[in-house]
């Protein structure tokens, strides 16, 4: 590295300062929010202290509507996201490899994929309930739709940007076409693949919460917010939002750790 | 390169165990010629004969080292070298890694088995690439300006390394370069190609004993002769 990095470059501050600044920002936001509460400007909006109390009560006694603890809602949502995401990762990778491998398949499916992609997964909720009833299955289906397209399209574009010289090197070393795809082209597309996984996980998480709010099941964080709303318990609703954010953050963090392991060669 | 006559009646024959150089201006079709020999590209006519069999194709009888190392960045040096062996059926991974370890030692990279390509210098990358191509025991090794992107010092040391390796292994090597100095340092014979469409215009026998001294009168004399010939042919020359 020569000279000072420009401000928009990453890793421009030491880690301790980055963490410190992040915490400062969070604390300042919460402080301002609480201050507005003390000044009486918040109206019916719950203050951070009220939300914290609501989280504690949800975690302890559970919600007053369904008598389920926060943990069982978190568990239900996590179960759905993990099932749907695993299915989407497998299907997206498989379809992506097929579309990358074969030009006929690629052009056969591309318009279909491009048309389905902009449809928000939550718009499928009617069909999901029609096909799968109420419970985990329709929620898993919505998650699947949310994660599928980012994974699929990133696998395809990762394969498209494959450096042919790597494939030629492999061919001169005796690799078959299938070996070039699985042992060379796919590994070289891993960075894009993981981008797809991370985007897909984020979209899937948001779609799942929305689906739960619409009522695909009888548990889940989305349903917890929805029932708080009908009972006009805004503190529980905001507590649900906070938990959703925290779980989403944890999922992304876990995904980044997996990615860092598989891309350690970068 | 569609509908462009790149090569025209190029014909050259290598002896087994020979280290020969193919010298020609940039863009004259040297790379195309190598790719045809390696089976990576088809020719409109002509044939590649390797001791009675067809070159290229499924059996890797022809190894290739590229301008950029073309190592697989996600594989360690060891697993880059073992790649060719892993592609074959019925080979244990352990056996392949053992062989790869030997080859890394042969090219002077012992101790770098677990390094990823991004952690290696340009010269080390090309050594690893050479080891990788040797793993499948090719009968001919094609090298496409493999030292072209190295700095002058690294290039000289890699040239010396290649001569030693060749003397140790008795490989048959066809080495492509646009650098006259490099061709005279390495080649037992130097095939000089003309600009597009390429033809082998002259074959120089280099009678100097290896390892060669770049500053000896014999070396300088041959170099001057080839440079004068290439200048006569026209086109800018380096080296």
Tab-separated table of C-alpha atoms in Angstrom:
chain	number	residue	atom	x	y	z
A	1	UNK	CA	0.000	0.000	0.000
A	2	UNK	CA	1.405	3.374	-0.956
A	3	UNK	CA	0.302	6.516	0.816
A	4	UNK	CA	-2.972	7.133	2.568
A	5	UNK	CA	-6.025	5.179	1.444
A	6	UNK	CA	-8.863	7.276	0.123
A	7	UNK	CA	-11.826	7.703	2.479
A	8	UNK	CA	-14.157	5.425	0.512
A	9	UNK	CA	-11.738	2.510	0.707
A	10	UNK	CA	-12.464	-0.169	3.254
A	11	UNK	CA	-10.493	-0.867	6.390
A	12	UNK	CA	-9.433	2.740	6.683
A	13	UNK	CA	-9.675	2.821	10.500
A	14	UNK	CA	-8.299	0.395	13.077
A	15	UNK	CA	-10.854	-2.207	14.246
A	16	UNK	CA	-11.124	-0.869	17.814
A	17	UNK	CA	-12.114	2.561	16.496
A	18	UNK	CA	-14.581	1.130	14.014
A	19	UNK	CA	-16.347	-0.842	16.737
A	20	UNK	CA	-16.224	2.115	19.099
A	21	UNK	CA	-17.771	4.419	16.504
A	22	UNK	CA	-20.494	1.913	15.690
A	23	UNK	CA	-21.462	1.613	19.332
A	24	UNK	CA	-21.413	5.410	19.721
A	25	UNK	CA	-23.831	5.777	16.813
A	26	UNK	CA	-26.194	3.218	18.298
A	27	UNK	CA	-26.076	4.736	21.782
A	28	UNK	CA	-26.610	8.243	20.402
A	29	UNK	CA	-29.648	7.068	18.447
A	30	UNK	CA	-31.174	5.350	21.494
A	31	UNK	CA	-30.323	8.346	23.696
A	32	UNK	CA	-32.034	10.806	21.362
A	33	UNK	CA	-35.069	8.542	21.097
A	34	UNK	CA	-35.298	8.244	24.900
A	35	UNK	CA	-34.823	11.994	25.286
A	36	UNK	CA	-37.797	12.612	23.011
A	37	UNK	CA	-39.770	10.288	25.294
A	38	UNK	CA	-38.813	12.231	28.414
A	39	UNK	CA	-39.767	15.473	26.703
A	40	UNK	CA	-43.165	13.949	25.986
A	41	UNK	CA	-42.856	14.333	22.216
A	42	UNK	CA	-43.264	10.689	21.331
A	43	UNK	CA	-46.997	10.420	21.860
A	44	UNK	CA	-48.076	6.789	21.596
A	45	UNK	CA	-44.684	5.671	20.222
A	46	UNK	CA	-42.938	3.541	22.848
A	47	UNK	CA	-39.623	4.739	24.246
A	48	UNK	CA	-36.484	2.563	24.179
A	49	UNK	CA	-36.962	1.808	27.884
A	50	UNK	CA	-40.525	0.595	27.239
A	51	UNK	CA	-39.319	-1.534	24.339
A	52	UNK	CA	-36.567	-3.040	26.483
A	53	UNK	CA	-39.148	-3.897	29.149
A	54	UNK	CA	-41.346	-5.466	26.472
A	55	UNK	CA	-38.465	-7.611	25.187
A	56	UNK	CA	-37.755	-8.774	28.740
A	57	UNK	CA	-41.416	-9.621	29.341
A	58	UNK	CA	-41.707	-11.458	26.019
A	59	UNK	CA	-38.596	-13.466	26.799
A	60	UNK	CA	-39.829	-14.265	30.323
A	61	UNK	CA	-43.615	-14.693	30.477
A	62	UNK	CA	-44.200	-14.798	26.742
A	63	UNK	CA	-46.673	-12.754	24.729
A	64	UNK	CA	-50.087	-12.088	26.235
A	65	UNK	CA	-51.937	-13.086	23.040
A	66	UNK	CA	-50.862	-16.618	22.296
A	67	UNK	CA	-49.033	-17.379	25.539
A	68	UNK	CA	-45.940	-18.285	23.586
A	69	UNK	CA	-42.521	-17.179	24.668
A	70	UNK	CA	-40.350	-14.987	22.456
A	71	UNK	CA	-37.996	-17.928	22.046
A	72	UNK	CA	-40.600	-20.166	20.508
A	73	UNK	CA	-41.440	-17.416	17.990
A	74	UNK	CA	-37.751	-16.942	17.203
A	75	UNK	CA	-37.337	-20.715	16.934
A	76	UNK	CA	-40.292	-21.042	14.553
A	77	UNK	CA	-38.974	-18.279	12.285
A	78	UNK	CA	-35.421	-19.638	12.368
A	79	UNK	CA	-36.597	-23.132	11.513
A	80	UNK	CA	-38.472	-21.819	8.479
A	81	UNK	CA	-35.654	-19.640	7.222
A	82	UNK	CA	-33.089	-22.414	7.549
A	83	UNK	CA	-35.236	-24.998	5.745
A	84	UNK	CA	-36.277	-22.659	2.943
A	85	UNK	CA	-32.808	-21.210	2.557
A	86	UNK	CA	-31.137	-24.622	2.354
A	87	UNK	CA	-33.613	-25.697	-0.329
A	88	UNK	CA	-33.115	-22.460	-2.275
A	89	UNK	CA	-29.316	-22.696	-2.068
A	90	UNK	CA	-29.385	-26.257	-3.387
A	91	UNK	CA	-31.947	-25.566	-6.125
A	92	UNK	CA	-30.381	-22.239	-7.124
A	93	UNK	CA	-26.944	-23.804	-7.413
A	94	UNK	CA	-28.228	-26.768	-9.383
A	95	UNK	CA	-30.281	-24.669	-11.778
A	96	UNK	CA	-27.468	-22.139	-12.082
A	97	UNK	CA	-24.977	-24.839	-13.042
A	98	UNK	CA	-27.399	-26.298	-15.576
A	99	UNK	CA	-28.043	-22.863	-17.098
A	100	UNK	CA	-24.337	-22.135	-17.136
A	101	UNK	CA	-23.550	-25.482	-18.704
A	102	UNK	CA	-26.092	-25.457	-21.476
A	103	UNK	CA	-26.940	-22.475	-23.675
A	104	UNK	CA	-30.330	-23.949	-24.639
A	105	UNK	CA	-31.376	-24.269	-20.995
A	106	UNK	CA	-30.000	-20.815	-20.287
A	107	UNK	CA	-32.105	-19.146	-22.924
A	108	UNK	CA	-35.074	-21.372	-22.207
A	109	UNK	CA	-35.262	-20.322	-18.547
A	110	UNK	CA	-33.880	-16.805	-18.578
A	111	UNK	CA	-37.083	-14.920	-19.568
A	112	UNK	CA	-39.077	-16.979	-17.076
A	113	UNK	CA	-36.600	-16.260	-14.303
A	114	UNK	CA	-36.410	-12.579	-15.188
A	115	UNK	CA	-40.200	-12.334	-15.042
A	116	UNK	CA	-40.607	-14.162	-11.749
A	117	UNK	CA	-37.706	-12.388	-10.087
A	118	UNK	CA	-39.325	-8.956	-9.589
A	119	UNK	CA	-42.470	-10.480	-8.052
A	120	UNK	CA	-42.135	-9.987	-4.289
A	121	UNK	CA	-42.239	-13.386	-2.568
A	122	UNK	CA	-45.051	-12.137	-0.306
A	123	UNK	CA	-47.264	-11.792	-3.387
A	124	UNK	CA	-47.196	-15.586	-3.617
A	125	UNK	CA	-48.828	-15.942	-0.218
A	126	UNK	CA	-52.277	-16.776	-1.587
A	127	UNK	CA	-50.933	-19.560	-3.764
A	128	UNK	CA	-48.642	-20.701	-0.971
A	129	UNK	CA	-51.591	-21.186	1.374
A	130	UNK	CA	-53.675	-22.765	-1.395
A	131	UNK	CA	-50.957	-25.305	-2.151
A	132	UNK	CA	-49.495	-25.927	1.284
A	133	UNK	CA	-52.225	-24.960	3.771
A	134	UNK	CA	-51.357	-23.165	6.995
A	135	UNK	CA	-48.184	-23.937	8.924
A	136	UNK	CA	-44.509	-24.220	8.217
A	137	UNK	CA	-44.747	-25.408	4.621
A	138	UNK	CA	-46.097	-22.204	2.994
A	139	UNK	CA	-43.611	-20.125	5.005
A	140	UNK	CA	-40.742	-22.317	3.836
A	141	UNK	CA	-42.011	-21.874	0.289
A	142	UNK	CA	-41.981	-18.069	0.608
A	143	UNK	CA	-38.442	-18.196	2.019
A	144	UNK	CA	-37.417	-20.449	-0.853
A	145	UNK	CA	-38.725	-17.945	-3.419
A	146	UNK	CA	-36.982	-15.075	-1.676
A	147	UNK	CA	-33.567	-16.742	-1.717
A	148	UNK	CA	-33.774	-18.670	-4.984
A	149	UNK	CA	-33.298	-15.894	-7.535
A	150	UNK	CA	-30.325	-14.117	-5.976
A	151	UNK	CA	-28.512	-17.455	-5.657
A	152	UNK	CA	-29.440	-18.626	-9.138
A	153	UNK	CA	-28.559	-15.402	-10.933
A	154	UNK	CA	-25.256	-15.032	-9.117
A	155	UNK	CA	-24.222	-18.576	-9.984
A	156	UNK	CA	-25.037	-17.899	-13.645
A	157	UNK	CA	-23.188	-14.585	-13.762
A	158	UNK	CA	-20.274	-16.068	-11.805
A	159	UNK	CA	-19.945	-18.760	-14.451
A	160	UNK	CA	-20.222	-16.163	-17.219
A	161	UNK	CA	-17.253	-14.241	-15.858
A	162	UNK	CA	-15.142	-17.406	-15.758
A	163	UNK	CA	-11.595	-16.859	-17.001
A	164	UNK	CA	-11.275	-19.295	-19.925
A	165	UNK	CA	-7.539	-19.688	-19.436
A	166	UNK	CA	-8.252	-21.557	-16.193
A	167	UNK	CA	-10.481	-23.943	-18.099
A	168	UNK	CA	-7.851	-24.415	-20.803
A	169	UNK	CA	-5.215	-25.103	-18.179
A	170	UNK	CA	-7.526	-27.741	-16.706
A	171	UNK	CA	-8.148	-29.286	-20.131
A	172	UNK	CA	-4.427	-29.609	-20.818
A	173	UNK	CA	-4.189	-31.356	-17.433
A	174	UNK	CA	-6.699	-33.939	-18.571
A	175	UNK	CA	-9.956	-32.578	-17.103
A	176	UNK	CA	-13.220	-33.520	-18.815
A	177	UNK	CA	-15.874	-30.884	-19.544
A	178	UNK	CA	-17.826	-31.905	-16.457
A	179	UNK	CA	-14.687	-31.710	-14.353
A	180	UNK	CA	-13.976	-28.231	-15.692
A	181	UNK	CA	-17.485	-27.159	-14.630
A	182	UNK	CA	-17.491	-28.669	-11.146
A	183	UNK	CA	-13.830	-28.514	-10.212
A	184	UNK	CA	-12.770	-25.283	-11.914
A	185	UNK	CA	-15.619	-23.039	-13.073
A	186	UNK	CA	-17.808	-23.417	-9.991
A	187	UNK	CA	-14.999	-22.879	-7.463
A	188	UNK	CA	-13.896	-19.820	-9.414
A	189	UNK	CA	-17.483	-18.502	-9.162
A	190	UNK	CA	-17.571	-18.944	-5.363
A	191	UNK	CA	-17.161	-15.230	-4.565
A	192	UNK	CA	-20.247	-14.396	-6.621
A	193	UNK	CA	-22.039	-17.458	-5.270
A	194	UNK	CA	-21.586	-16.202	-1.716
A	195	UNK	CA	-22.795	-12.749	-2.696
A	196	UNK	CA	-25.930	-14.485	-3.952
A	197	UNK	CA	-26.301	-16.439	-0.731
A	198	UNK	CA	-25.995	-13.337	1.426
A	199	UNK	CA	-28.426	-11.263	-0.628
A	200	UNK	CA	-30.774	-14.239	-0.784
A	201	UNK	CA	-30.688	-14.741	2.967
A	202	UNK	CA	-31.576	-11.083	3.554
A	203	UNK	CA	-34.461	-11.102	1.083
A	204	UNK	CA	-35.706	-14.413	2.475
A	205	UNK	CA	-35.716	-13.124	6.040
A	206	UNK	CA	-37.745	-10.038	5.138
A	207	UNK	CA	-40.140	-12.100	3.033
A	208	UNK	CA	-40.637	-14.593	5.842
A	209	UNK	CA	-41.571	-11.914	8.377
A	210	UNK	CA	-44.020	-10.408	5.888
A	211	UNK	CA	-45.553	-13.825	5.219
A	212	UNK	CA	-45.935	-14.491	8.942
A	213	UNK	CA	-47.645	-11.121	9.353
A	214	UNK	CA	-50.138	-12.077	6.682
A	215	UNK	CA	-50.749	-15.247	8.663
A	216	UNK	CA	-49.256	-18.278	6.951
A	217	UNK	CA	-48.734	-19.941	10.316
A	218	UNK	CA	-49.629	-19.933	13.985
A	219	UNK	CA	-46.270	-18.725	15.289
A	220	UNK	CA	-43.246	-16.674	14.264
A	221	UNK	CA	-41.906	-13.182	14.821
A	222	UNK	CA	-44.072	-11.703	12.076
A	223	UNK	CA	-47.215	-13.078	13.671
A	224	UNK	CA	-46.096	-11.774	17.048
A	225	UNK	CA	-45.916	-8.236	15.641
A	226	UNK	CA	-49.222	-8.621	13.868
A	227	UNK	CA	-51.051	-9.742	17.007
A	228	UNK	CA	-49.412	-6.912	18.997
A	229	UNK	CA	-50.897	-4.511	16.519
A	230	UNK	CA	-54.427	-5.880	16.799
A	231	UNK	CA	-54.198	-5.591	20.593
A	232	UNK	CA	-52.656	-2.118	20.270
A	233	UNK	CA	-49.532	-3.105	22.197
A	234	UNK	CA	-47.042	-0.937	20.345
A	235	UNK	CA	-44.249	-1.746	22.795
A	236	UNK	CA	-44.514	-5.446	21.871
A	237	UNK	CA	-44.634	-4.603	18.168
A	238	UNK	CA	-41.457	-2.500	18.325
A	239	UNK	CA	-39.843	-5.167	20.529
A	240	UNK	CA	-40.589	-7.633	17.716
A	241	UNK	CA	-38.932	-5.288	15.204
A	242	UNK	CA	-35.840	-5.084	17.365
A	243	UNK	CA	-35.636	-8.873	17.663
A	244	UNK	CA	-36.131	-9.274	13.901
A	245	UNK	CA	-33.270	-6.863	13.293
A	246	UNK	CA	-31.042	-8.660	15.783
A	247	UNK	CA	-31.737	-12.119	14.349
A	248	UNK	CA	-31.217	-10.797	10.804
A	249	UNK	CA	-27.885	-9.338	11.876
A	250	UNK	CA	-26.856	-12.645	13.463
A	251	UNK	CA	-27.802	-14.571	10.303
A	252	UNK	CA	-25.757	-12.226	8.136
A	253	UNK	CA	-22.833	-12.462	10.548
A	254	UNK	CA	-22.935	-16.277	10.441
A	255	UNK	CA	-23.099	-16.192	6.642
A	256	UNK	CA	-20.092	-13.883	6.505
A	257	UNK	CA	-18.102	-16.260	8.691
A	258	UNK	CA	-18.912	-19.181	6.394
A	259	UNK	CA	-17.985	-17.033	3.392
A	260	UNK	CA	-14.691	-15.949	4.954
A	261	UNK	CA	-13.804	-19.587	5.523
A	262	UNK	CA	-14.548	-20.702	1.975
A	263	UNK	CA	-12.926	-17.634	0.414
A	264	UNK	CA	-9.816	-17.702	2.601
A	265	UNK	CA	-7.725	-18.006	-0.561
A	266	UNK	CA	-8.622	-14.464	-1.611
B	1	UNK	CA	-9.802	-14.976	-34.557
B	2	UNK	CA	-12.306	-15.544	-37.350
B	3	UNK	CA	-11.290	-15.628	-40.978
B	4	UNK	CA	-7.831	-14.337	-40.438
B	5	UNK	CA	-4.973	-16.218	-41.915
B	6	UNK	CA	-2.622	-16.443	-39.005
B	7	UNK	CA	-0.452	-19.364	-39.878
B	8	UNK	CA	0.545	-20.443	-43.323
B	9	UNK	CA	2.362	-23.655	-43.872
B	10	UNK	CA	4.245	-23.588	-40.620
B	11	UNK	CA	6.053	-26.834	-40.222
B	12	UNK	CA	8.467	-27.793	-37.551
B	13	UNK	CA	9.728	-30.997	-36.128
B	14	UNK	CA	11.054	-31.496	-32.628
B	15	UNK	CA	13.479	-34.172	-31.544
B	16	UNK	CA	12.662	-36.062	-28.405
B	17	UNK	CA	14.385	-34.416	-25.458
B	18	UNK	CA	15.011	-31.184	-27.326
B	19	UNK	CA	14.589	-27.684	-25.912
B	20	UNK	CA	13.638	-25.504	-28.868
B	21	UNK	CA	12.432	-21.919	-29.091
B	22	UNK	CA	9.889	-20.403	-31.380
B	23	UNK	CA	10.803	-16.777	-31.922
B	24	UNK	CA	8.602	-14.242	-33.623
B	25	UNK	CA	7.114	-10.765	-33.355
B	26	UNK	CA	4.091	-10.168	-31.118
B	27	UNK	CA	0.832	-11.181	-32.742
B	28	UNK	CA	2.497	-13.314	-35.400
B	29	UNK	CA	0.554	-16.405	-34.446
B	30	UNK	CA	2.986	-18.136	-32.106
B	31	UNK	CA	0.283	-18.560	-29.496
B	32	UNK	CA	-2.183	-19.867	-32.071
B	33	UNK	CA	0.353	-22.443	-33.165
B	34	UNK	CA	0.857	-23.641	-29.589
B	35	UNK	CA	-2.873	-23.795	-28.955
B	36	UNK	CA	-3.307	-25.984	-32.022
B	37	UNK	CA	-0.555	-28.306	-30.846
B	38	UNK	CA	-2.131	-28.415	-27.373
B	39	UNK	CA	-5.497	-29.340	-28.873
B	40	UNK	CA	-7.156	-26.159	-27.576
B	41	UNK	CA	-7.897	-24.893	-31.048
B	42	UNK	CA	-8.562	-26.551	-34.358
B	43	UNK	CA	-6.537	-25.895	-37.490
B	44	UNK	CA	-7.977	-25.451	-40.983
B	45	UNK	CA	-5.468	-27.932	-42.234
B	46	UNK	CA	-2.392	-29.807	-41.247
B	47	UNK	CA	-1.682	-32.209	-38.488
B	48	UNK	CA	0.093	-32.582	-35.216
B	49	UNK	CA	1.894	-35.873	-34.941
B	50	UNK	CA	3.343	-37.128	-31.723
B	51	UNK	CA	5.300	-40.350	-32.095
B	52	UNK	CA	2.629	-41.806	-34.280
B	53	UNK	CA	-0.343	-40.663	-32.152
B	54	UNK	CA	-2.546	-37.591	-32.300
B	55	UNK	CA	-1.592	-34.846	-29.855
B	56	UNK	CA	-4.033	-33.058	-27.574
B	57	UNK	CA	-7.395	-34.643	-27.055
B	58	UNK	CA	-8.212	-36.682	-24.003
B	59	UNK	CA	-4.817	-38.031	-23.138
B	60	UNK	CA	-2.687	-35.230	-21.775
B	61	UNK	CA	0.414	-36.017	-23.735
B	62	UNK	CA	0.997	-32.315	-24.254
B	63	UNK	CA	1.487	-30.031	-21.268
B	64	UNK	CA	1.085	-26.284	-21.428
B	65	UNK	CA	2.404	-23.383	-19.397
B	66	UNK	CA	0.621	-20.108	-20.048
B	67	UNK	CA	1.725	-16.463	-20.091
B	68	UNK	CA	-0.108	-15.840	-16.843
B	69	UNK	CA	0.415	-18.771	-14.517
B	70	UNK	CA	-3.281	-19.740	-14.758
B	71	UNK	CA	-2.979	-21.388	-11.356
B	72	UNK	CA	-6.289	-22.012	-9.614
B	73	UNK	CA	-6.438	-19.250	-6.987
B	74	UNK	CA	-8.621	-21.265	-4.594
B	75	UNK	CA	-6.165	-24.155	-4.436
B	76	UNK	CA	-2.933	-24.224	-2.488
B	77	UNK	CA	0.324	-24.694	-4.409
B	78	UNK	CA	0.253	-28.392	-3.512
B	79	UNK	CA	-3.316	-28.922	-4.667
B	80	UNK	CA	-2.687	-26.968	-7.858
B	81	UNK	CA	0.085	-29.400	-8.709
B	82	UNK	CA	-1.994	-32.436	-7.790
B	83	UNK	CA	-4.950	-31.232	-9.905
B	84	UNK	CA	-4.052	-33.216	-13.018
B	85	UNK	CA	-3.644	-36.398	-10.993
B	86	UNK	CA	-6.960	-35.849	-9.224
B	87	UNK	CA	-8.686	-35.692	-12.613
B	88	UNK	CA	-7.704	-39.289	-13.287
B	89	UNK	CA	-9.729	-42.144	-11.951
B	90	UNK	CA	-8.380	-44.673	-9.547
B	91	UNK	CA	-5.741	-42.437	-8.064
B	92	UNK	CA	-5.692	-41.901	-4.340
B	93	UNK	CA	-5.604	-38.310	-3.177
B	94	UNK	CA	-2.722	-39.179	-0.879
B	95	UNK	CA	-0.671	-40.606	-3.682
B	96	UNK	CA	-1.401	-37.530	-5.805
B	97	UNK	CA	-0.297	-35.213	-3.015
B	98	UNK	CA	2.870	-37.203	-2.475
B	99	UNK	CA	3.753	-36.825	-6.138
B	100	UNK	CA	2.869	-33.119	-6.021
B	101	UNK	CA	5.153	-32.655	-3.042
B	102	UNK	CA	8.035	-34.192	-5.011
B	103	UNK	CA	7.368	-31.927	-7.967
B	104	UNK	CA	7.276	-28.819	-5.804
B	105	UNK	CA	10.645	-29.853	-4.412
B	106	UNK	CA	11.909	-30.342	-7.981
B	107	UNK	CA	10.984	-26.770	-8.945
B	108	UNK	CA	12.419	-25.314	-5.740
B	109	UNK	CA	9.136	-24.639	-3.953
B	110	UNK	CA	9.528	-27.025	-1.012
B	111	UNK	CA	7.973	-25.339	2.014
B	112	UNK	CA	5.354	-23.495	-0.035
B	113	UNK	CA	2.896	-26.398	-0.305
B	114	UNK	CA	0.164	-24.680	1.673
B	115	UNK	CA	0.549	-21.232	0.135
B	116	UNK	CA	-2.200	-19.898	-2.085
B	117	UNK	CA	-1.265	-18.348	-5.448
B	118	UNK	CA	-1.875	-14.796	-4.202
B	119	UNK	CA	0.853	-15.384	-1.618
B	120	UNK	CA	3.481	-16.292	-4.237
B	121	UNK	CA	5.714	-14.026	-6.339
B	122	UNK	CA	5.508	-13.976	-10.135
B	123	UNK	CA	8.504	-16.277	-10.498
B	124	UNK	CA	7.177	-18.724	-7.932
B	125	UNK	CA	3.810	-18.793	-9.690
B	126	UNK	CA	5.465	-19.879	-12.918
B	127	UNK	CA	7.551	-22.509	-11.130
B	128	UNK	CA	4.355	-23.890	-9.602
B	129	UNK	CA	2.649	-23.798	-13.013
B	130	UNK	CA	5.521	-25.776	-14.502
B	131	UNK	CA	5.298	-28.327	-11.681
B	132	UNK	CA	1.546	-28.590	-12.255
B	133	UNK	CA	1.998	-29.327	-15.955
B	134	UNK	CA	4.688	-31.937	-15.212
B	135	UNK	CA	2.400	-33.850	-12.847
B	136	UNK	CA	0.613	-35.557	-15.729
B	137	UNK	CA	3.938	-36.549	-17.330
B	138	UNK	CA	3.480	-34.887	-20.716
B	139	UNK	CA	5.643	-35.981	-23.605
B	140	UNK	CA	5.964	-32.419	-24.847
B	141	UNK	CA	5.842	-29.279	-22.735
B	142	UNK	CA	4.618	-26.164	-24.529
B	143	UNK	CA	5.493	-22.855	-22.952
B	144	UNK	CA	3.798	-19.687	-24.157
B	145	UNK	CA	5.983	-16.724	-23.162
B	146	UNK	CA	5.872	-17.952	-19.577
B	147	UNK	CA	8.408	-15.447	-18.283
B	148	UNK	CA	7.100	-12.464	-20.274
B	149	UNK	CA	5.488	-10.703	-17.330
B	150	UNK	CA	8.456	-11.105	-14.965
B	151	UNK	CA	11.047	-8.443	-14.239
B	152	UNK	CA	14.455	-8.892	-15.866
B	153	UNK	CA	16.132	-10.465	-12.838
B	154	UNK	CA	13.391	-12.951	-12.147
B	155	UNK	CA	13.269	-13.792	-15.840
B	156	UNK	CA	16.986	-14.580	-15.978
B	157	UNK	CA	16.807	-16.760	-12.900
B	158	UNK	CA	13.774	-18.630	-14.252
B	159	UNK	CA	15.586	-19.206	-17.547
B	160	UNK	CA	18.514	-20.720	-15.664
B	161	UNK	CA	16.074	-22.783	-13.618
B	162	UNK	CA	14.383	-24.067	-16.775
B	163	UNK	CA	17.680	-25.144	-18.331
B	164	UNK	CA	18.581	-27.047	-15.153
B	165	UNK	CA	15.162	-28.654	-15.035
B	166	UNK	CA	15.431	-29.664	-18.671
B	167	UNK	CA	18.861	-31.187	-18.136
B	168	UNK	CA	17.576	-33.089	-15.092
B	169	UNK	CA	14.396	-34.425	-16.669
B	170	UNK	CA	15.166	-34.762	-20.374
B	171	UNK	CA	11.836	-33.128	-21.259
B	172	UNK	CA	10.914	-32.137	-24.786
B	173	UNK	CA	10.116	-28.422	-24.627
B	174	UNK	CA	8.826	-25.980	-27.188
B	175	UNK	CA	9.293	-22.489	-25.776
B	176	UNK	CA	7.607	-19.514	-27.400
B	177	UNK	CA	9.064	-16.046	-26.978
B	178	UNK	CA	9.461	-12.713	-28.736
B	179	UNK	CA	12.686	-12.052	-26.836
B	180	UNK	CA	15.846	-12.827	-28.824
B	181	UNK	CA	18.042	-12.958	-25.726
B	182	UNK	CA	15.744	-15.502	-24.130
B	183	UNK	CA	15.584	-17.641	-27.268
B	184	UNK	CA	19.370	-17.731	-27.642
B	185	UNK	CA	19.857	-18.471	-23.937
B	186	UNK	CA	17.432	-21.398	-23.906
B	187	UNK	CA	17.131	-22.942	-27.321
B	188	UNK	CA	19.136	-25.759	-28.834
B	189	UNK	CA	17.439	-24.596	-31.973
B	190	UNK	CA	15.575	-21.357	-32.586
B	191	UNK	CA	12.799	-21.240	-35.158
B	192	UNK	CA	12.356	-17.680	-36.382
B	193	UNK	CA	8.826	-16.903	-37.533
B	194	UNK	CA	7.782	-14.093	-39.840
B	195	UNK	CA	4.880	-11.724	-39.222
B	196	UNK	CA	1.361	-12.737	-40.170
B	197	UNK	CA	0.708	-15.100	-41.828
B	198	UNK	CA	3.518	-16.794	-39.967
B	199	UNK	CA	6.044	-19.066	-41.595
B	200	UNK	CA	9.159	-20.602	-40.211
B	201	UNK	CA	11.703	-18.588	-42.090
B	202	UNK	CA	14.909	-19.647	-40.585
B	203	UNK	CA	16.185	-22.207	-38.141
B	204	UNK	CA	19.210	-21.321	-36.056
B	205	UNK	CA	21.281	-24.012	-34.437
B	206	UNK	CA	22.768	-22.660	-31.241
B	207	UNK	CA	26.034	-24.526	-30.751
B	208	UNK	CA	26.879	-22.930	-27.377
B	209	UNK	CA	27.277	-25.159	-24.334
B	210	UNK	CA	24.819	-24.729	-21.479
B	211	UNK	CA	24.703	-22.960	-19.107
B	212	UNK	CA	25.309	-20.107	-21.473
B	213	UNK	CA	27.026	-16.835	-20.754
B	214	UNK	CA	24.970	-13.976	-22.134
B	215	UNK	CA	28.049	-11.788	-22.449
B	216	UNK	CA	30.295	-14.275	-24.273
B	217	UNK	CA	31.306	-13.330	-27.844
B	218	UNK	CA	29.570	-16.413	-29.251
B	219	UNK	CA	26.285	-15.533	-27.562
B	220	UNK	CA	26.458	-11.897	-28.589
B	221	UNK	CA	27.367	-12.884	-32.140
B	222	UNK	CA	24.354	-15.142	-32.612
B	223	UNK	CA	22.105	-12.588	-30.989
B	224	UNK	CA	23.364	-9.899	-33.373
B	225	UNK	CA	22.818	-12.156	-36.347
B	226	UNK	CA	19.222	-12.970	-35.374
B	227	UNK	CA	18.425	-9.345	-34.562
B	228	UNK	CA	19.805	-8.246	-37.923
B	229	UNK	CA	17.692	-10.854	-39.664
B	230	UNK	CA	14.535	-9.825	-37.833
B	231	UNK	CA	15.199	-6.134	-38.554
B	232	UNK	CA	15.520	-7.016	-42.204
B	233	UNK	CA	12.138	-8.747	-41.997
B	234	UNK	CA	10.663	-5.509	-40.695
B	235	UNK	CA	8.545	-4.884	-37.626
B	236	UNK	CA	9.569	-3.687	-34.227
B	237	UNK	CA	11.659	-6.037	-32.139
B	238	UNK	CA	12.503	-6.264	-28.492
B	239	UNK	CA	15.257	-8.094	-26.701
